[in-house]
mmCIF file of C-alpha atoms in Angstrom:
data_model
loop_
_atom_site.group_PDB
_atom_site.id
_atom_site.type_symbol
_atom_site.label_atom_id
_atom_site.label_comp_id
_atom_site.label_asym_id
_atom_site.label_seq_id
_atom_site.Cartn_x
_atom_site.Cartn_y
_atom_site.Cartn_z
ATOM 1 C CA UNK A 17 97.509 1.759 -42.140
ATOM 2 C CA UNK A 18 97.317 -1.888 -43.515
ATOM 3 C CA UNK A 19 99.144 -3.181 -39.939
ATOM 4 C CA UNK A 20 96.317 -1.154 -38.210
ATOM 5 C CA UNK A 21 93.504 -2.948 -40.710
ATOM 6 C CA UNK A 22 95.659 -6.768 -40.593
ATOM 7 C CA UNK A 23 95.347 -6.352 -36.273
ATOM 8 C CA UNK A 24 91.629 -5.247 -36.479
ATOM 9 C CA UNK A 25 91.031 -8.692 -38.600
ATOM 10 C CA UNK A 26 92.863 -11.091 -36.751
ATOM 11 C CA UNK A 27 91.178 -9.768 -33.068
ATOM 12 C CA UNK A 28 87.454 -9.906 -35.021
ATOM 13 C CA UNK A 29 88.168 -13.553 -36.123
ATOM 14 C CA UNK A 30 88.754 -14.523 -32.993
ATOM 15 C CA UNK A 31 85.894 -13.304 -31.455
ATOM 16 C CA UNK A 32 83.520 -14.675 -34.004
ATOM 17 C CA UNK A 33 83.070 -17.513 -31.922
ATOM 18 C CA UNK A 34 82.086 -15.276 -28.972
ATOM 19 C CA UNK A 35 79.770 -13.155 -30.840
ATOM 20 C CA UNK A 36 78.140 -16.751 -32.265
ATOM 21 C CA UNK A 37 77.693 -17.641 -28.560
ATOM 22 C CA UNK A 38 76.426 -14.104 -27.620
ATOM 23 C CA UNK A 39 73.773 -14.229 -30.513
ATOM 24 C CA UNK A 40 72.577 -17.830 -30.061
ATOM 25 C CA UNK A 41 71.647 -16.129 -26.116
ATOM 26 C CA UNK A 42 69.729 -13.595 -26.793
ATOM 27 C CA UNK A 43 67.883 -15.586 -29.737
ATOM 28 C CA UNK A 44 67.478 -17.674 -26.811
ATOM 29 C CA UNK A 45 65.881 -14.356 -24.609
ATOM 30 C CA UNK A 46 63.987 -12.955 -27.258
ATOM 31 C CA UNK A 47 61.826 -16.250 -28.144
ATOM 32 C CA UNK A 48 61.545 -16.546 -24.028
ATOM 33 C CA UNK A 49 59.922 -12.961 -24.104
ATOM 34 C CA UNK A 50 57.649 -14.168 -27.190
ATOM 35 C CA UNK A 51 56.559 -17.240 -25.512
ATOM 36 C CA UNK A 52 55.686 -15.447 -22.248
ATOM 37 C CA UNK A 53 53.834 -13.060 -23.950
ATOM 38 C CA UNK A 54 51.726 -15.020 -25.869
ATOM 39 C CA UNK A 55 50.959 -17.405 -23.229
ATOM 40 C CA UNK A 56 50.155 -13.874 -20.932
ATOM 41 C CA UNK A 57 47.807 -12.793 -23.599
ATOM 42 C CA UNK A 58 46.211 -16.192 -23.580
ATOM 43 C CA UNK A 59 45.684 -16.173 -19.858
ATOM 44 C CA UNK A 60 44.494 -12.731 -19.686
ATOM 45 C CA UNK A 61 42.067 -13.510 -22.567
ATOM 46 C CA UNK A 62 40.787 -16.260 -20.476
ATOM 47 C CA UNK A 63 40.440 -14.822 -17.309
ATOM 48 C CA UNK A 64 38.368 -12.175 -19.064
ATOM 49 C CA UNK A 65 36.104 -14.340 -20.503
ATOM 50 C CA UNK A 66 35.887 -16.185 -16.822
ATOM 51 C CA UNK A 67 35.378 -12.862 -15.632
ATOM 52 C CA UNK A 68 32.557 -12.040 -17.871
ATOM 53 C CA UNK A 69 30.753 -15.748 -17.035
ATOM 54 C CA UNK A 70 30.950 -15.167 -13.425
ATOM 55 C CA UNK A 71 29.341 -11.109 -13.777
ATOM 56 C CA UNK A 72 26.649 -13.118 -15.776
ATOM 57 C CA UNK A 73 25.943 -16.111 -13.926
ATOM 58 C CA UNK A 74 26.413 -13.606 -10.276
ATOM 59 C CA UNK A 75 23.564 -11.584 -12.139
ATOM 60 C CA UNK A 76 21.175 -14.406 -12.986
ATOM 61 C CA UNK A 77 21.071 -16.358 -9.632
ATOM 62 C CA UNK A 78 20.539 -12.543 -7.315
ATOM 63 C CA UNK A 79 17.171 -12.889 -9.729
ATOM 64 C CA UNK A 80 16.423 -15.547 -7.583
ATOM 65 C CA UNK A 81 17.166 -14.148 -3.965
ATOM 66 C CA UNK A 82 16.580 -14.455 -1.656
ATOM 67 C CA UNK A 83 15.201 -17.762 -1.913
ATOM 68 C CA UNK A 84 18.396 -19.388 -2.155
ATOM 69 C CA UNK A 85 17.185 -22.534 -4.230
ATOM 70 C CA UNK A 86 15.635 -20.610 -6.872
ATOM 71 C CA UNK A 87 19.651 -18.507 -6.710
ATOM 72 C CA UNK A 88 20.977 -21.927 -6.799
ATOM 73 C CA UNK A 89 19.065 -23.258 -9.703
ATOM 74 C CA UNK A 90 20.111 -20.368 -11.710
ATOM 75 C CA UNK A 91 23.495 -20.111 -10.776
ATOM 76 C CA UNK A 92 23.974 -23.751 -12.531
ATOM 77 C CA UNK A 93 21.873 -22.905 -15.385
ATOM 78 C CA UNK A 94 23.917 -19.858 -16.236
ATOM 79 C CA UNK A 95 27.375 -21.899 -15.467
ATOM 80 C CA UNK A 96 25.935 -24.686 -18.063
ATOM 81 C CA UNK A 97 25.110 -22.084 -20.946
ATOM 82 C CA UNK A 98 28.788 -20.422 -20.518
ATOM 83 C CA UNK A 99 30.984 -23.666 -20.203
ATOM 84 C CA UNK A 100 31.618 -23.823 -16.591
ATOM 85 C CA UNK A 101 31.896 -27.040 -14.716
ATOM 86 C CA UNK A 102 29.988 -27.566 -11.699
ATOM 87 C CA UNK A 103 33.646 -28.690 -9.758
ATOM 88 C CA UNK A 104 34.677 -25.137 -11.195
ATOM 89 C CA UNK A 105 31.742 -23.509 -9.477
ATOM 90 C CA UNK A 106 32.004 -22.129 -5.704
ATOM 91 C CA UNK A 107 28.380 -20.163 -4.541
ATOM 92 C CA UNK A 108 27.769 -18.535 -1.700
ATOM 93 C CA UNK A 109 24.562 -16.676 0.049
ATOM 94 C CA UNK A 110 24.738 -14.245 2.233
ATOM 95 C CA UNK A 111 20.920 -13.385 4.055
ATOM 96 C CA UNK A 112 19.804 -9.969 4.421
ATOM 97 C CA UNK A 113 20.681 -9.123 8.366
ATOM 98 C CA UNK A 114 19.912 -5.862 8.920
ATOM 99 C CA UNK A 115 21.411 -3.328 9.876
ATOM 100 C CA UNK A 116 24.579 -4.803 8.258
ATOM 101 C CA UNK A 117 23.248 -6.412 5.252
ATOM 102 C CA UNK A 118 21.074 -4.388 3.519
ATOM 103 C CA UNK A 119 20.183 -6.449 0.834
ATOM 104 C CA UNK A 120 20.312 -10.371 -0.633
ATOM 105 C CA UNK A 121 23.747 -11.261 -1.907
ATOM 106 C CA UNK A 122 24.617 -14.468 -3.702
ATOM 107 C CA UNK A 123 28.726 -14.188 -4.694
ATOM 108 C CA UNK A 124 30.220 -16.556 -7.708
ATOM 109 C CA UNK A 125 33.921 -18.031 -7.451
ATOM 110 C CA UNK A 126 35.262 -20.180 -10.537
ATOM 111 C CA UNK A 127 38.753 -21.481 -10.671
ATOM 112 C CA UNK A 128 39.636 -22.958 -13.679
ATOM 113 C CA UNK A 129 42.925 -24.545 -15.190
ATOM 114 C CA UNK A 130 44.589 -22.662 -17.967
ATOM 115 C CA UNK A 131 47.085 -24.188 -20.047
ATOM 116 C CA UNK A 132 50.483 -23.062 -21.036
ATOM 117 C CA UNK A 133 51.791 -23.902 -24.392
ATOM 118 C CA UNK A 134 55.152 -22.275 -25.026
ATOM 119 C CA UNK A 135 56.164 -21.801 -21.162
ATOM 120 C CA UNK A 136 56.083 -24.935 -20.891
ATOM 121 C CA UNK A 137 59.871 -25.239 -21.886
ATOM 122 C CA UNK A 138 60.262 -23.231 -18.312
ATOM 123 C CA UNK A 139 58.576 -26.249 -16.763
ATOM 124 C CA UNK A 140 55.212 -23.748 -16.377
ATOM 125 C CA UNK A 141 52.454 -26.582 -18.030
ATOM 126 C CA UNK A 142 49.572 -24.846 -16.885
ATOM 127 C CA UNK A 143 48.334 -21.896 -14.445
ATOM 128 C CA UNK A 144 45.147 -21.414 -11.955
ATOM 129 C CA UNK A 145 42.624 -18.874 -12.836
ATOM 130 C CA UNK A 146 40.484 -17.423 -10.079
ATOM 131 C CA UNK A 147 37.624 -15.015 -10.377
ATOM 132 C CA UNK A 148 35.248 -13.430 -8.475
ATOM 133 C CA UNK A 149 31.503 -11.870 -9.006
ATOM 134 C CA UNK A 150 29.083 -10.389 -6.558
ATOM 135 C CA UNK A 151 25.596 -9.358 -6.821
ATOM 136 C CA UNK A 152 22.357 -8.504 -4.838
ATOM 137 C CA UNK A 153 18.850 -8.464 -5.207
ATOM 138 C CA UNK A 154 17.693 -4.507 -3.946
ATOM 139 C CA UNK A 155 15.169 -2.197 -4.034
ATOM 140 C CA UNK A 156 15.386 1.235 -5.217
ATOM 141 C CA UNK A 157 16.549 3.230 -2.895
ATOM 142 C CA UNK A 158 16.402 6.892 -4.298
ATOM 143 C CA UNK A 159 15.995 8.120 -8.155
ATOM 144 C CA UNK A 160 15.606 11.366 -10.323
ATOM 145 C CA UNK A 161 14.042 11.133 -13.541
ATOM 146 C CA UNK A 162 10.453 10.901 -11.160
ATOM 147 C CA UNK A 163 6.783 11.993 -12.027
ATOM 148 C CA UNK A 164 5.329 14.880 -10.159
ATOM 149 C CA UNK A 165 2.487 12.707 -8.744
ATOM 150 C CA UNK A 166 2.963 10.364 -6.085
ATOM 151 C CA UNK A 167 0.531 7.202 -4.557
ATOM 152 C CA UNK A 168 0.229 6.317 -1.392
ATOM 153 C CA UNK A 169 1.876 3.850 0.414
ATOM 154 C CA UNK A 170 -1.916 2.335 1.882
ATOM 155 C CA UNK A 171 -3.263 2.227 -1.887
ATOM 156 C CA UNK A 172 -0.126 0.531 -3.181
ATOM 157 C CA UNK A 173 -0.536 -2.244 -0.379
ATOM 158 C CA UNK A 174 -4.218 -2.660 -1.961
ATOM 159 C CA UNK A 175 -3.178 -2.666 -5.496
ATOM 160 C CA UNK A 176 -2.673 -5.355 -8.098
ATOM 161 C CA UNK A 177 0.279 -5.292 -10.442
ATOM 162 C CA UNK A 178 -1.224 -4.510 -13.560
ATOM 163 C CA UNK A 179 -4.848 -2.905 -12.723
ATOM 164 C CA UNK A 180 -5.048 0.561 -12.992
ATOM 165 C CA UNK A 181 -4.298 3.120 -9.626
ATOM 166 C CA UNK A 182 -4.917 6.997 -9.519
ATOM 167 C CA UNK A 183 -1.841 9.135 -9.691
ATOM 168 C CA UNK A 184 -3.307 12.406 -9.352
ATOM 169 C CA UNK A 185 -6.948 12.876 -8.832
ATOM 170 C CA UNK A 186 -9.849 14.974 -9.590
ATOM 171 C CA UNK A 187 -11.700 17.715 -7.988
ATOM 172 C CA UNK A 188 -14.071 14.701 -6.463
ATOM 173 C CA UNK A 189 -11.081 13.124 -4.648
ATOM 174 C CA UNK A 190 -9.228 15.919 -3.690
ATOM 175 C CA UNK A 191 -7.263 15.303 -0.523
ATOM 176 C CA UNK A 192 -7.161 18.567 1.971
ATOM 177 C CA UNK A 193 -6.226 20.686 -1.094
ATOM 178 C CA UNK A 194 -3.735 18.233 -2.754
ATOM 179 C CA UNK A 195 -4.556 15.937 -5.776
ATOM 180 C CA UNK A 196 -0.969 13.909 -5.165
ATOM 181 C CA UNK A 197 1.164 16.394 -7.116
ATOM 182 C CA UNK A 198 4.945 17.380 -6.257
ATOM 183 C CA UNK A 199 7.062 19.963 -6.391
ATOM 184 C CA UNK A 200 10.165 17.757 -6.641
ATOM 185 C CA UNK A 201 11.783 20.335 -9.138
ATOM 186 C CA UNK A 202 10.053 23.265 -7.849
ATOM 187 C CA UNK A 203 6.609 25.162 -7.213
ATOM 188 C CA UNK A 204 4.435 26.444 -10.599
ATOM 189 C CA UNK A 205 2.307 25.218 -13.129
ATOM 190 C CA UNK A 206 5.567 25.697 -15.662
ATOM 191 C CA UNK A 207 7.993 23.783 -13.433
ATOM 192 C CA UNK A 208 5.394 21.126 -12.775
ATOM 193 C CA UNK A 209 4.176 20.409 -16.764
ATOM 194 C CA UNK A 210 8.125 19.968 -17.202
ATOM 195 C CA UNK A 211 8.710 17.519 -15.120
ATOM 196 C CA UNK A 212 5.830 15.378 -16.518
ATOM 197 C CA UNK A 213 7.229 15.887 -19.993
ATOM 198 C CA UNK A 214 10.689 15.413 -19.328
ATOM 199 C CA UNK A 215 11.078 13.395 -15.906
ATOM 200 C CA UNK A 216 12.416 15.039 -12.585
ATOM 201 C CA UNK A 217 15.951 16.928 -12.642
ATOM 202 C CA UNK A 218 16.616 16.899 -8.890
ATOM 203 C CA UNK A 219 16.318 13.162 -7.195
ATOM 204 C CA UNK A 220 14.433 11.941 -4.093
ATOM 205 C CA UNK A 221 15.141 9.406 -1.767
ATOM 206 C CA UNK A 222 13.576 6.568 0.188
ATOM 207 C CA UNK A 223 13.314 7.609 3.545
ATOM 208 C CA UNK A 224 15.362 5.555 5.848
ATOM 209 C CA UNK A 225 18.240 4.653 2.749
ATOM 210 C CA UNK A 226 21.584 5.327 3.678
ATOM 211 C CA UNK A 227 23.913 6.571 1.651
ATOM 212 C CA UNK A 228 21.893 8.789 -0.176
ATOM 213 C CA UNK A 229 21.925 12.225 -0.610
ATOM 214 C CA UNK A 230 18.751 13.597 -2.399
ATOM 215 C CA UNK A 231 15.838 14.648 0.584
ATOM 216 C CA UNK A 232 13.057 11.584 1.146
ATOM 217 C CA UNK A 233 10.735 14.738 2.152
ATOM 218 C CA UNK A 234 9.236 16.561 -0.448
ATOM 219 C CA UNK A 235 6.483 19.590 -0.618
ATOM 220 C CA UNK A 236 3.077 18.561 -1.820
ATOM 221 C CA UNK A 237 1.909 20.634 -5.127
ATOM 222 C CA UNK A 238 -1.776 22.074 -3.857
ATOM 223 C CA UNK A 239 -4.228 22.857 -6.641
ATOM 224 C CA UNK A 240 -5.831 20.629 -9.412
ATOM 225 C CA UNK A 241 -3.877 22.821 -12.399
ATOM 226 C CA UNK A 242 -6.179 20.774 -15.129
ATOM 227 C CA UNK A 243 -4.107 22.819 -17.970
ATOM 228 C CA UNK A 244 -0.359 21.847 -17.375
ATOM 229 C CA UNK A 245 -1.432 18.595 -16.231
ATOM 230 C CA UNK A 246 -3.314 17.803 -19.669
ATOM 231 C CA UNK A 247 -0.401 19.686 -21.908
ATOM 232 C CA UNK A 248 2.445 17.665 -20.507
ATOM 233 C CA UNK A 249 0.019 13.753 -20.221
ATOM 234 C CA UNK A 250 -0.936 14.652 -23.373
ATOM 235 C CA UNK A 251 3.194 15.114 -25.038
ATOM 236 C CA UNK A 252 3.959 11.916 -23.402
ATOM 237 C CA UNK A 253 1.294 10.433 -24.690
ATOM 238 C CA UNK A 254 1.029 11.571 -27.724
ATOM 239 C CA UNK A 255 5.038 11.193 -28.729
ATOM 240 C CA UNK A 256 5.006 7.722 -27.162
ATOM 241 C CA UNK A 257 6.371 5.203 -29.780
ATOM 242 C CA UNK A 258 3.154 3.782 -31.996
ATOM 243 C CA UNK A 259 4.447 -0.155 -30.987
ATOM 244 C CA UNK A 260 4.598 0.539 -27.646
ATOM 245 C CA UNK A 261 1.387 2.549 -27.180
ATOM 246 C CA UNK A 262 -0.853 0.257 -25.409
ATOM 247 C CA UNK A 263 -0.106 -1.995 -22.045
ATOM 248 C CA UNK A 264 -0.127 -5.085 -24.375
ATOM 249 C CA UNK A 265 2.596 -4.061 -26.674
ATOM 250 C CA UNK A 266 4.233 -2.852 -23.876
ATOM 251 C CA UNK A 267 4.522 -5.418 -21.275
ATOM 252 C CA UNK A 268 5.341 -9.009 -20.860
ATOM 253 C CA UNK A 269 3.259 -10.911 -18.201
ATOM 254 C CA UNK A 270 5.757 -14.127 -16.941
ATOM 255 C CA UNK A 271 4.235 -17.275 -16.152
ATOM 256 C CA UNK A 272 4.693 -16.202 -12.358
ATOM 257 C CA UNK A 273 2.443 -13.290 -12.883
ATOM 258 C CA UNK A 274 5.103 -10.889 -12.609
ATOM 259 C CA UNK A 275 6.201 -8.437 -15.520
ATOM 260 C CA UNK A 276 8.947 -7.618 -17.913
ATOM 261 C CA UNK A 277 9.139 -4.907 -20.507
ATOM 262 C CA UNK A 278 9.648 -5.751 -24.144
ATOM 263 C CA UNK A 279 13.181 -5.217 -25.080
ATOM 264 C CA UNK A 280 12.150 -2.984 -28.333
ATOM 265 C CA UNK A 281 9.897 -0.506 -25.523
ATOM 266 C CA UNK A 282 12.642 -0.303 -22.458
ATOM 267 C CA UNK A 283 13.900 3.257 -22.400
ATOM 268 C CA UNK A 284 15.813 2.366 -19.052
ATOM 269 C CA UNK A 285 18.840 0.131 -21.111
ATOM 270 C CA UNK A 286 21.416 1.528 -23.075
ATOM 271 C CA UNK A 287 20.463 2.521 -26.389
ATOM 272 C CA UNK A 288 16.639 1.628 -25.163
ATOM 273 C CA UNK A 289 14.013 3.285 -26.534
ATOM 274 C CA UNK A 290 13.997 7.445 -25.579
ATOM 275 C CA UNK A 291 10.062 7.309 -27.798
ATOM 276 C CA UNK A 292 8.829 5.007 -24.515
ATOM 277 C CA UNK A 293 7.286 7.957 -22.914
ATOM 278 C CA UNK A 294 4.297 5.780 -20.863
ATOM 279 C CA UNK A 295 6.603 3.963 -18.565
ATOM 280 C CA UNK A 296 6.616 6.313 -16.000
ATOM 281 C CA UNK A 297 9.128 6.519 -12.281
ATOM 282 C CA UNK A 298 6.436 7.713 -9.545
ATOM 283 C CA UNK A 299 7.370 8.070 -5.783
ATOM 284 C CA UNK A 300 4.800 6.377 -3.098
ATOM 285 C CA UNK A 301 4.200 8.122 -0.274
ATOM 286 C CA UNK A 302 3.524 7.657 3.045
ATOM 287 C CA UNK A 303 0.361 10.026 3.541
ATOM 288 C CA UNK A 304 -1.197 13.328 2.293
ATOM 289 C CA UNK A 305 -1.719 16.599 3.928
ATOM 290 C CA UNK A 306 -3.553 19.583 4.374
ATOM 291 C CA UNK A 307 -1.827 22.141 1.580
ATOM 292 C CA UNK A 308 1.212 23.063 0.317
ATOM 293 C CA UNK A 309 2.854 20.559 3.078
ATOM 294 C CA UNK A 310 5.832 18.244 3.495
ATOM 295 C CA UNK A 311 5.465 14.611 2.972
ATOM 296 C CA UNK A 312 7.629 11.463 3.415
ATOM 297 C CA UNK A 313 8.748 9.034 0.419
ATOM 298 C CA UNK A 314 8.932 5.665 1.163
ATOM 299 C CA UNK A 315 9.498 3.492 -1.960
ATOM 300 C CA UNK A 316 9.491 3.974 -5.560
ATOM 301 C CA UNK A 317 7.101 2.197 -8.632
ATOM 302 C CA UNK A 318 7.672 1.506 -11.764
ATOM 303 C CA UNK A 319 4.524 2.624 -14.095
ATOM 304 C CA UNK A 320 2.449 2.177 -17.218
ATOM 305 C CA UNK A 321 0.857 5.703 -17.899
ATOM 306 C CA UNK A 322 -2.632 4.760 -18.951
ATOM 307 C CA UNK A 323 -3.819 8.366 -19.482
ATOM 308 C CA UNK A 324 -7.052 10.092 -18.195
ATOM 309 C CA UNK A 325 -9.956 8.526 -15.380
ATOM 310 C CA UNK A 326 -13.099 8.082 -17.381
ATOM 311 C CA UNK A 327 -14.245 12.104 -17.271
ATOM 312 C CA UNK A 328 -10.935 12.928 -18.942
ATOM 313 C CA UNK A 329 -8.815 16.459 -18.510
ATOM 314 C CA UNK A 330 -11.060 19.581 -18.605
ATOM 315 C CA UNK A 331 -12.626 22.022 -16.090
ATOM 316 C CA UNK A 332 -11.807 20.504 -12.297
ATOM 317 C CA UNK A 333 -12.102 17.422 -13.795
ATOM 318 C CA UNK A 334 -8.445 15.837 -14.722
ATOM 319 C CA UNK A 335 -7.561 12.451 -13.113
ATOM 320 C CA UNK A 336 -4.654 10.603 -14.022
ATOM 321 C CA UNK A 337 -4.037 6.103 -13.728
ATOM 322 C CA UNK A 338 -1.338 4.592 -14.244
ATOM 323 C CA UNK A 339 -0.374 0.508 -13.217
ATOM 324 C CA UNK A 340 1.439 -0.928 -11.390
ATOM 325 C CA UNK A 341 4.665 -2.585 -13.037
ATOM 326 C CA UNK A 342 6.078 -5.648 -10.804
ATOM 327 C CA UNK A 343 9.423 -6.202 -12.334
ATOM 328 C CA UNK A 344 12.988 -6.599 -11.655
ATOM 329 C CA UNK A 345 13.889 -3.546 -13.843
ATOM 330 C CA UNK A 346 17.075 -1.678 -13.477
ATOM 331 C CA UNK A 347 16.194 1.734 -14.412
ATOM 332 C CA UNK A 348 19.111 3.366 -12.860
ATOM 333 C CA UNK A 349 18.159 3.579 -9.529
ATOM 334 C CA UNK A 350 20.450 4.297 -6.298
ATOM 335 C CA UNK A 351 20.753 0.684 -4.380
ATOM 336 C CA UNK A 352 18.155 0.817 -1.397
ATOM 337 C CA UNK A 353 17.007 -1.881 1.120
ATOM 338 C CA UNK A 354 15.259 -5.039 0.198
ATOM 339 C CA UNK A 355 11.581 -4.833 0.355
ATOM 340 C CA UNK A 356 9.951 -7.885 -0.700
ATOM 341 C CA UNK A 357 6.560 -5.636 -0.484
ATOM 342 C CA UNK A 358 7.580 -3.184 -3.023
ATOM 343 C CA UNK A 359 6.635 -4.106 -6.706
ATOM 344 C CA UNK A 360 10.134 -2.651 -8.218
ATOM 345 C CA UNK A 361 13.529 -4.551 -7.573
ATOM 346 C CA UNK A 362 16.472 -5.197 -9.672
ATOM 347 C CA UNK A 363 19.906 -6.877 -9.253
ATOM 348 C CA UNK A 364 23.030 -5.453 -9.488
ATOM 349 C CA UNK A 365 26.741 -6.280 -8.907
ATOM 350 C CA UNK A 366 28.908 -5.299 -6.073
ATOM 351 C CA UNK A 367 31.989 -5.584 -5.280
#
């Protein structure tokens, strides 16, 4: 027994120097593993944050397209405000060509130098960081969420941003039987009061969009139905947030005469404001027809719902205006084709 213990001794002591040797190694590994993850989490921190500045700055010039020198101008605007060197900056425009290219595209490269502080001792001083952003300047291309009214394309080409257009009219204007109502969700005066109040459940398309699978036909709603029509005007207006009640309160005019919507009345951004019942989605169309009849979408406005024409809702009488909104709103559209005609656009990234 104390042989056995006396043998056990004598071979540990002489491979404490080989266990010394042993531990000073893989002290050695483990503070290797810690420096390569904290210089890993360093770069991957930064190459978010690069990530993030070329999404924004990709964002900000498309608001620009497709002029390219208005892109340009606030491409290096955007790289000034989040750090980024104009040697760090690569743009590039691509025109809209159709068939192929659909829509204005400006895409953002940065490459910036990241520096290494504890792999350094593996002769790593510093690493490359490259990121890419795309975005484009559209039109919307197809949309639920819609009005049951519609204007026509010819009026919208006549209109002003900002003065007020009919949306459905009144027994005076009637069109062969329609007054510009849809049955987007459906025929009946039930259906059609519920899609003023709450917005269209089934979408529509532009006609002509690809890669969109909502109809750009729709059936034409015949009949003036005053009641439904002043029930369902009359909950949007009347449950419409008190600051953003009027077209004032509601929308900013920019010094280029087109519009924005004040952050505290957008109902379109997350978290926006659900009690911003007059800004309204309406479909333009390409003509009316004689009854309950098919008709053709061809674009999609933005809208201020002003309320009644000047005789108001009752009897036959019961016209509705709205205005025009020009703006470069992203209300959750699909992506369409660049129209520089059509009063709604927005930007969005692509890959």
């Amino acid at each position: 027994m104390f042989r056995t213990i006396s043998r056990l001794l004598k071979r540990l002591h002489g491979q404490r120097g080989q266990m010394l040797a042993v531990g000073v190694m893989f002290m050695g590994v483990i503070a290797g593993s810690a420096a390569i993850a904290v210089d890993t989490g360093s770069y991957l921190s930064h190459r978010r944050s690069l990530q993030n500045a070329a999404d924004a700055i990709a964002l900000a010039s498309s608001q620009g397209l497709p002029a390219t020198g208005d892109a340009l101008s606030l491409a290096h605007e955007w790289a000034e405000l989040n750090g980024i060197e104009p040697e760090e900056m690569n743009i590039t425009f691509t025109q809209q060509v159709l068939p192929g290219e659909l829509n204005p595209k400006v895409t953002v490269e940065l490459t910036v130098g990241h520096s290494l502080t504890f792999m350094s001792v593996l002769g790593m001083d510093s690493a490359e960081i490259r990121v890419t952003a795309a975005a484009v300047r559209t039109s919307p291309g197809g949309s639920d969420g819609l009005m049951p009214w519609s204007v026509l394309e010819e009026a919208k080409d006549l209109a002003n941003p900002g003065e007020p257009v009919v949306l459905k009219y009144d027994s005076e204007n009637v069109q062969n039987g329609n007054f510009g109502a849809l049955r987007i969700d459906g025929n009946g005066a039930n259906v059609y009061r519920n899609t003023i109040k709450f917005g269209s459940e089934n979408g529509l398309c532009a006609d002509g969009v690809p890669d969109c699978d909502d109809p750009s036909i729709v059936q034409t709603e015949p009949g003036n139905m005053t009641g439904p029509t002043r029930q369902a005007t009359d909950y949007r207006i009347n449950n419409t947030t008190a600051a953003c009640d009027t077209w004032e309160e509601t929308i900013v005019i920019n010094p280029d005469g087109s519009h924005s919507i004040r952050p505290e009345c957008n109902p379109f951004t997350a978290g926006g404001n659900e009690g911003s019942l007059r800004l309204i989605i309406v479909p333009v169309i390409e003509s009316l027809c004689n009854g309950a009849c098919y008709v053709t979408v061809v674009e999609f406005a933005l809208f201020y719902l002003d309320g009644y024409g000047d005789g108001g809702c009752s009897g036959n009488d019961c016209e509705i205006e709205g205005r025009f909104i020009q703006s470069d709103t992203n209300y959750g559209a699909l992506m369409g084709v660049y129209d520089a005609d059509t009063f709604s656009h927005f930007v969005r990234l692509v890959s």
